[in-house]
Every structure is written in structure tokens, then in C-alpha cells.
Tab-separated table of C-alpha atoms in Angstrom:
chain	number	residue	atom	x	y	z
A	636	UNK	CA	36.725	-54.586	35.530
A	637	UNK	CA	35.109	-51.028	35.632
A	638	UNK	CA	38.040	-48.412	34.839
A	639	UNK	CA	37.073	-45.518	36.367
A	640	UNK	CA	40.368	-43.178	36.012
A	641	UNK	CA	43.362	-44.139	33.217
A	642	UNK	CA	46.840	-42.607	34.629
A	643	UNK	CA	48.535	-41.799	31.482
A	644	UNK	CA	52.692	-41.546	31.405
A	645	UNK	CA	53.748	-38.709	29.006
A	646	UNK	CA	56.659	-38.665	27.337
A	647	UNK	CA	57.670	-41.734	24.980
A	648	UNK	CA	53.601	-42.364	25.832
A	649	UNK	CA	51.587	-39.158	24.791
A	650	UNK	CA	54.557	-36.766	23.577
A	651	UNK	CA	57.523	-38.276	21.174
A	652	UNK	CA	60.222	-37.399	23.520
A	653	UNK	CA	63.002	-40.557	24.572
A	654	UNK	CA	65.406	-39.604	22.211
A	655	UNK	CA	65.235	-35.912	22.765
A	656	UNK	CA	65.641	-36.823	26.507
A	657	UNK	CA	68.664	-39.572	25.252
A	658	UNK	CA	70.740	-36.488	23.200
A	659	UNK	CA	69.825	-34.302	26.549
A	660	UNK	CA	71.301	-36.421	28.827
A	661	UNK	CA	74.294	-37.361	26.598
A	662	UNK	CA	75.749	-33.743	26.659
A	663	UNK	CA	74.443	-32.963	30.313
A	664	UNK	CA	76.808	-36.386	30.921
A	665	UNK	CA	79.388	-35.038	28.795
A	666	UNK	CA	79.374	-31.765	30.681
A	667	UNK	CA	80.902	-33.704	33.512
A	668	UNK	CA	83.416	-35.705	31.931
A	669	UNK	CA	81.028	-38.777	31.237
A	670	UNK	CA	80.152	-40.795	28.924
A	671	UNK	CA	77.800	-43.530	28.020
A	672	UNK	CA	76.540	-45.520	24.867
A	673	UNK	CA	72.895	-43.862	23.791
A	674	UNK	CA	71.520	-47.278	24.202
A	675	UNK	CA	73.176	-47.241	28.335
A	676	UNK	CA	70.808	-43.952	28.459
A	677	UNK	CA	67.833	-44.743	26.616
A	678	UNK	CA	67.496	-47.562	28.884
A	679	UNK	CA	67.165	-45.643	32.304
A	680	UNK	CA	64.612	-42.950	30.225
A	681	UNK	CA	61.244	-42.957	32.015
A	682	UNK	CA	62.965	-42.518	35.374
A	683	UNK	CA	63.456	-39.054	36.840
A	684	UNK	CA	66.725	-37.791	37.495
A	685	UNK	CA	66.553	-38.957	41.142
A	686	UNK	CA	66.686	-42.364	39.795
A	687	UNK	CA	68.639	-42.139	36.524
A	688	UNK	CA	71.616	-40.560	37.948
A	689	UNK	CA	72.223	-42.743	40.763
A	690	UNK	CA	71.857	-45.769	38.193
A	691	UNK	CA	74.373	-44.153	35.613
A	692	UNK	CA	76.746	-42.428	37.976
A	693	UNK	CA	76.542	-44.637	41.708
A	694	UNK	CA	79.250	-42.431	43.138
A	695	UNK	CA	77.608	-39.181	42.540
A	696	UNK	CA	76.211	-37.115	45.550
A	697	UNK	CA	72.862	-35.633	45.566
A	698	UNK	CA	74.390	-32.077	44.608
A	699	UNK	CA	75.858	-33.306	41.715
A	700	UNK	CA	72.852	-35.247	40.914
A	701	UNK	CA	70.987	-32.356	41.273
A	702	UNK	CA	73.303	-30.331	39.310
A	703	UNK	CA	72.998	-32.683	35.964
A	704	UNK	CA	69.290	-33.073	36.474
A	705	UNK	CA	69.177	-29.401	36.793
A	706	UNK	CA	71.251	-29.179	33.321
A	707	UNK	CA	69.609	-31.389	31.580
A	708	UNK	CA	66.100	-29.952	32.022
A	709	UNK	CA	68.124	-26.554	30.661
A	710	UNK	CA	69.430	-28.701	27.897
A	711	UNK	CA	65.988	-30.180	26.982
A	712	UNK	CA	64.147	-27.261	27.355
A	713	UNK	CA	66.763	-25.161	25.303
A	714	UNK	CA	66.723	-27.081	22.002
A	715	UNK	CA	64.367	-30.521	22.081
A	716	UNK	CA	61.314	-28.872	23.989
A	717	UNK	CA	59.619	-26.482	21.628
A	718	UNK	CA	60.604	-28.983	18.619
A	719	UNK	CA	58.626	-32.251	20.986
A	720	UNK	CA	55.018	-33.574	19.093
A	721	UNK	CA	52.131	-35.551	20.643
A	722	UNK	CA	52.115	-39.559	18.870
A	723	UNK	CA	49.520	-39.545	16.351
A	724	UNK	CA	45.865	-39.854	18.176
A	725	UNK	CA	47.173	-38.756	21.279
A	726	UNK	CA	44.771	-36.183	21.894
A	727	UNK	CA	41.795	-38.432	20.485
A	728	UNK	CA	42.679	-41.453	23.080
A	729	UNK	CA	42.706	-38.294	25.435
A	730	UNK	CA	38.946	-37.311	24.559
A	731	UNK	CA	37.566	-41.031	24.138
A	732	UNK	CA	38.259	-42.053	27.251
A	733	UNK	CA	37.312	-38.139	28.979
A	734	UNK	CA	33.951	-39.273	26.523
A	735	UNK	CA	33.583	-42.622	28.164
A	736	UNK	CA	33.453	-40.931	31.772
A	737	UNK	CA	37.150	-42.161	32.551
A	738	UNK	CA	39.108	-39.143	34.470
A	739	UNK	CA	42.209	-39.083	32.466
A	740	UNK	CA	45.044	-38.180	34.673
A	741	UNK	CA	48.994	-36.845	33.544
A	742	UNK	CA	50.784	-38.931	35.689
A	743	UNK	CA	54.687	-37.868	35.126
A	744	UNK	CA	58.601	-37.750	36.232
A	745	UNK	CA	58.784	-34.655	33.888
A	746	UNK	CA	58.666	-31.522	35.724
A	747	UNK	CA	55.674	-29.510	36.439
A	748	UNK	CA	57.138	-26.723	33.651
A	749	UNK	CA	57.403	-29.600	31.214
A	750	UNK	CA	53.832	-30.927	32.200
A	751	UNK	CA	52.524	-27.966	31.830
A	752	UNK	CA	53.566	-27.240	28.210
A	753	UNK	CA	52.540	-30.754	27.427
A	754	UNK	CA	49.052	-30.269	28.276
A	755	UNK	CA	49.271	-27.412	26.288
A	756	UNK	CA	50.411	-29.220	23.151
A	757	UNK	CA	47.892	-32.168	23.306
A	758	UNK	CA	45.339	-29.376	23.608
A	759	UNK	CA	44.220	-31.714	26.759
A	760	UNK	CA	43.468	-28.993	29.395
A	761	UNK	CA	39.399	-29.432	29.728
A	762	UNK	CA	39.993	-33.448	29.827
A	763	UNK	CA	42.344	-33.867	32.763
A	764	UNK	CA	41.224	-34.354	36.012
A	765	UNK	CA	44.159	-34.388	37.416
A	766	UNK	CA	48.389	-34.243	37.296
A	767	UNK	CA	51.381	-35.457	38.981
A	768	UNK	CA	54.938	-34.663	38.030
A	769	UNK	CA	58.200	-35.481	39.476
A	770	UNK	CA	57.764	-31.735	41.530
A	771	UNK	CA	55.284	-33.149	43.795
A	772	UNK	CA	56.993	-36.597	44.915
A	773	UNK	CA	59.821	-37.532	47.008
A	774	UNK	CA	60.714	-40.274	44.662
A	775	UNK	CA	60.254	-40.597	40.765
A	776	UNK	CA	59.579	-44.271	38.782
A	777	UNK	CA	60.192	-46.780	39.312
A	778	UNK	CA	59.535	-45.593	43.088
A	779	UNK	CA	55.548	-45.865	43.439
A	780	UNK	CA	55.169	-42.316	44.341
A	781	UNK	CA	54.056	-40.893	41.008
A	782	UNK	CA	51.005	-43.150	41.058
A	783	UNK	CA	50.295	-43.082	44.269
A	784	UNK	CA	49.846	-38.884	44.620
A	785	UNK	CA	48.016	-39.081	41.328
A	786	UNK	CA	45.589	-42.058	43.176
A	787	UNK	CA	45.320	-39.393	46.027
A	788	UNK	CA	44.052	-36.160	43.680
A	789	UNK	CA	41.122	-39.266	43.192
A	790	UNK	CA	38.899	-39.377	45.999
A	791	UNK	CA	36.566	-42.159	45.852
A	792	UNK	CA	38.460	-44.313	43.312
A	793	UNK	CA	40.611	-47.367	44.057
A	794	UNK	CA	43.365	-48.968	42.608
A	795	UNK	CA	41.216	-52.012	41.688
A	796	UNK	CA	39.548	-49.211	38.728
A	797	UNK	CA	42.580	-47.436	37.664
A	798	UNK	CA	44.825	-48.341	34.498
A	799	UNK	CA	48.123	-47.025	34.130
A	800	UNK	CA	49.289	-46.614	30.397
A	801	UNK	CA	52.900	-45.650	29.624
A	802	UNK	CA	55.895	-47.187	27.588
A	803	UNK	CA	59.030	-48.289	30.091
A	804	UNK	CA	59.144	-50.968	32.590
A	805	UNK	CA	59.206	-48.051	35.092
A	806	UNK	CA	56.092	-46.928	34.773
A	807	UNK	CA	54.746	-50.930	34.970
A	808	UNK	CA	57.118	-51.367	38.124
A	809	UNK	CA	55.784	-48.092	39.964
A	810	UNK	CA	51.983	-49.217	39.453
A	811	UNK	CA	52.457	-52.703	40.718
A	812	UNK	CA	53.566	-51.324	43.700
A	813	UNK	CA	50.074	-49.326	43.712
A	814	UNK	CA	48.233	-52.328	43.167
A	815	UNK	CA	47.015	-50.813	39.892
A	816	UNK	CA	47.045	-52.604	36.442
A	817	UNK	CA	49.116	-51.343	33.433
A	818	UNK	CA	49.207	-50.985	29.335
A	819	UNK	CA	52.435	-51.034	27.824
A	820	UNK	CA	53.008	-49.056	24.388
């Protein structure tokens, strides 16, 4: 199989971030009078707050979803952020597979702010082709829709030739439903 375009997940994939997002979550949880074992939370990371609430908090309405997700990014942002650092290589598996004619697309449930400052520290801007983040979808992983805007922003290339790499079962659920394989780290 010819890959023509590699979808790359960020955080916990590209940028050491789970447990940043874990002690986020814990005190945006706390905030509201819950809380869960780390483990409970590390286990839903990888899915946007769209899915992660519901999962942690089934009786919550969308405002209040809203309102955590909304206070956790502030959280995150606030102290974890600035501190987050690209994997080892990360920028090298970046540029070898830019090298090898691959378009290497940021395929995220962070937000576009987050994105943004990713690219930034992976020093990745002149190898993307293309982004997605949790800002332009309806739904966030395991939901499909990540993948399948970032297919769209590839005219010409088909699921068949795309590779998704990323580290939760969320982001191997979401491109199944696109018909695209996926790498696991």
C-alpha cells in the first residue's frame, strides 16, 4: 500500500501532554463538586470534551459540559501549556515523511489555539499540509469527524492511502469508521 498522506494525532502522539490534560481535568472536575480516580480520567484522554464529559458526568447538560470544557482549556492553558514538549524525534518523523512526499496532516480534538501553538513547538509549519481540530467538527473521537474533515482538506487522496498515527483507542475507533488504517504508539 502507497501512503500518500499520514494523519498524525497530537497530544500523547507528537506533544507529551495526557497527564497535563489528566491534572487539568481533575481540578476542572473538582470545580464542580466531582471527583474521579486519575486513572477514571486518563482513560477518556484523547476524546474532546464533547465526548469525555458525557462519559464521566452522563447527567450533565450541554451548558455544563460546555462550561468544564471551557475551564479546563483555561486550566490547561494557564499552567500545563507553555511547560508541554514534543516526544523525542517528533519533529524528525514530521520531516521524513514531508521528505518521502507524504502530506503530513495535524489531525486533533485539541482546539485550534492549542493546535496552533503545537505547530509552533514542533517547528512543523512548512511540513503540514493540512489541520483539523476539535473547532472545525461537530463531533470529536471517537466520532469519525476529525478524520473525515482532515480526508476532505485532501483532494485527490483516498482513505485506501492514508495512515492515521496516534496513541488511544479513540483515535483507532474514529479512523475505522473512515475506512483508513492506523499506528498505535
Amino acid at each position: 500500500m502507497q501512503i500518500n498522506a499520514i494523519l498524525f494525532d497530537i497530544d500523547g502522539t507528537l506533544v507529551d501532554t495526557n497527564d497535563m490534560h489528566v491534572l487539568a481535568w481533575e481540578e476542572a472536575f473538582a470545580g464542580v463538586g466531582a471527583t474521579f480516580d486519575r486513572q477514571v480520567i486518563h482513560d477518556q484522554i484523547g476524546k474532546g470534551t464533547d465526548m469525555l464529559v458525557p462519559t464521566l458526568l452522563p447527567d450533565a447538560d450541554e451548558d455544563q459540559q460546555d462550561a468544564l470544557g471551557e475551564r479546563h482549556g483555561e486550566i490547561f492553558k494557564a499552567k500545563y501549556l507553555d511547560t508541554a514538549k514534543p516526544f523525542a524525534q517528533a519533529h524528525a518523523l514530521l520531516a521524513h515523511a514531508h521528505g518521502l512526499g507524504q502530506q503530513v496532516v495535524l489531525a486533533s480534538s485539541a482546539s485550534e489555539a492549542e493546535l496552533e501553538q503545537y505547530i509552533d513547538l514542533l517547528g512543523a509549519r512548512d511540513l503540514i499540509a493540512a489541520t483539523t481540530s476539535s473547532d472545525d467538527v461537530e463531533n470529536t473521537k471517537p466520532a469519525p469527524d476529525i478524520f473525515a474533515t482532515a480526508l476532505k482538506k485532501l483532494p485527490g487522496i483516498e482513505p485506501g492511502s492514508v495512515i492515521v498515527v496516534g496513541d488511544t483507542p479513540y483515535d483507532i475507533e474514529a479512523a475505522a469508521k473512515c475506512g483508513i488504517a492506523a499506528v498505535a504508539v
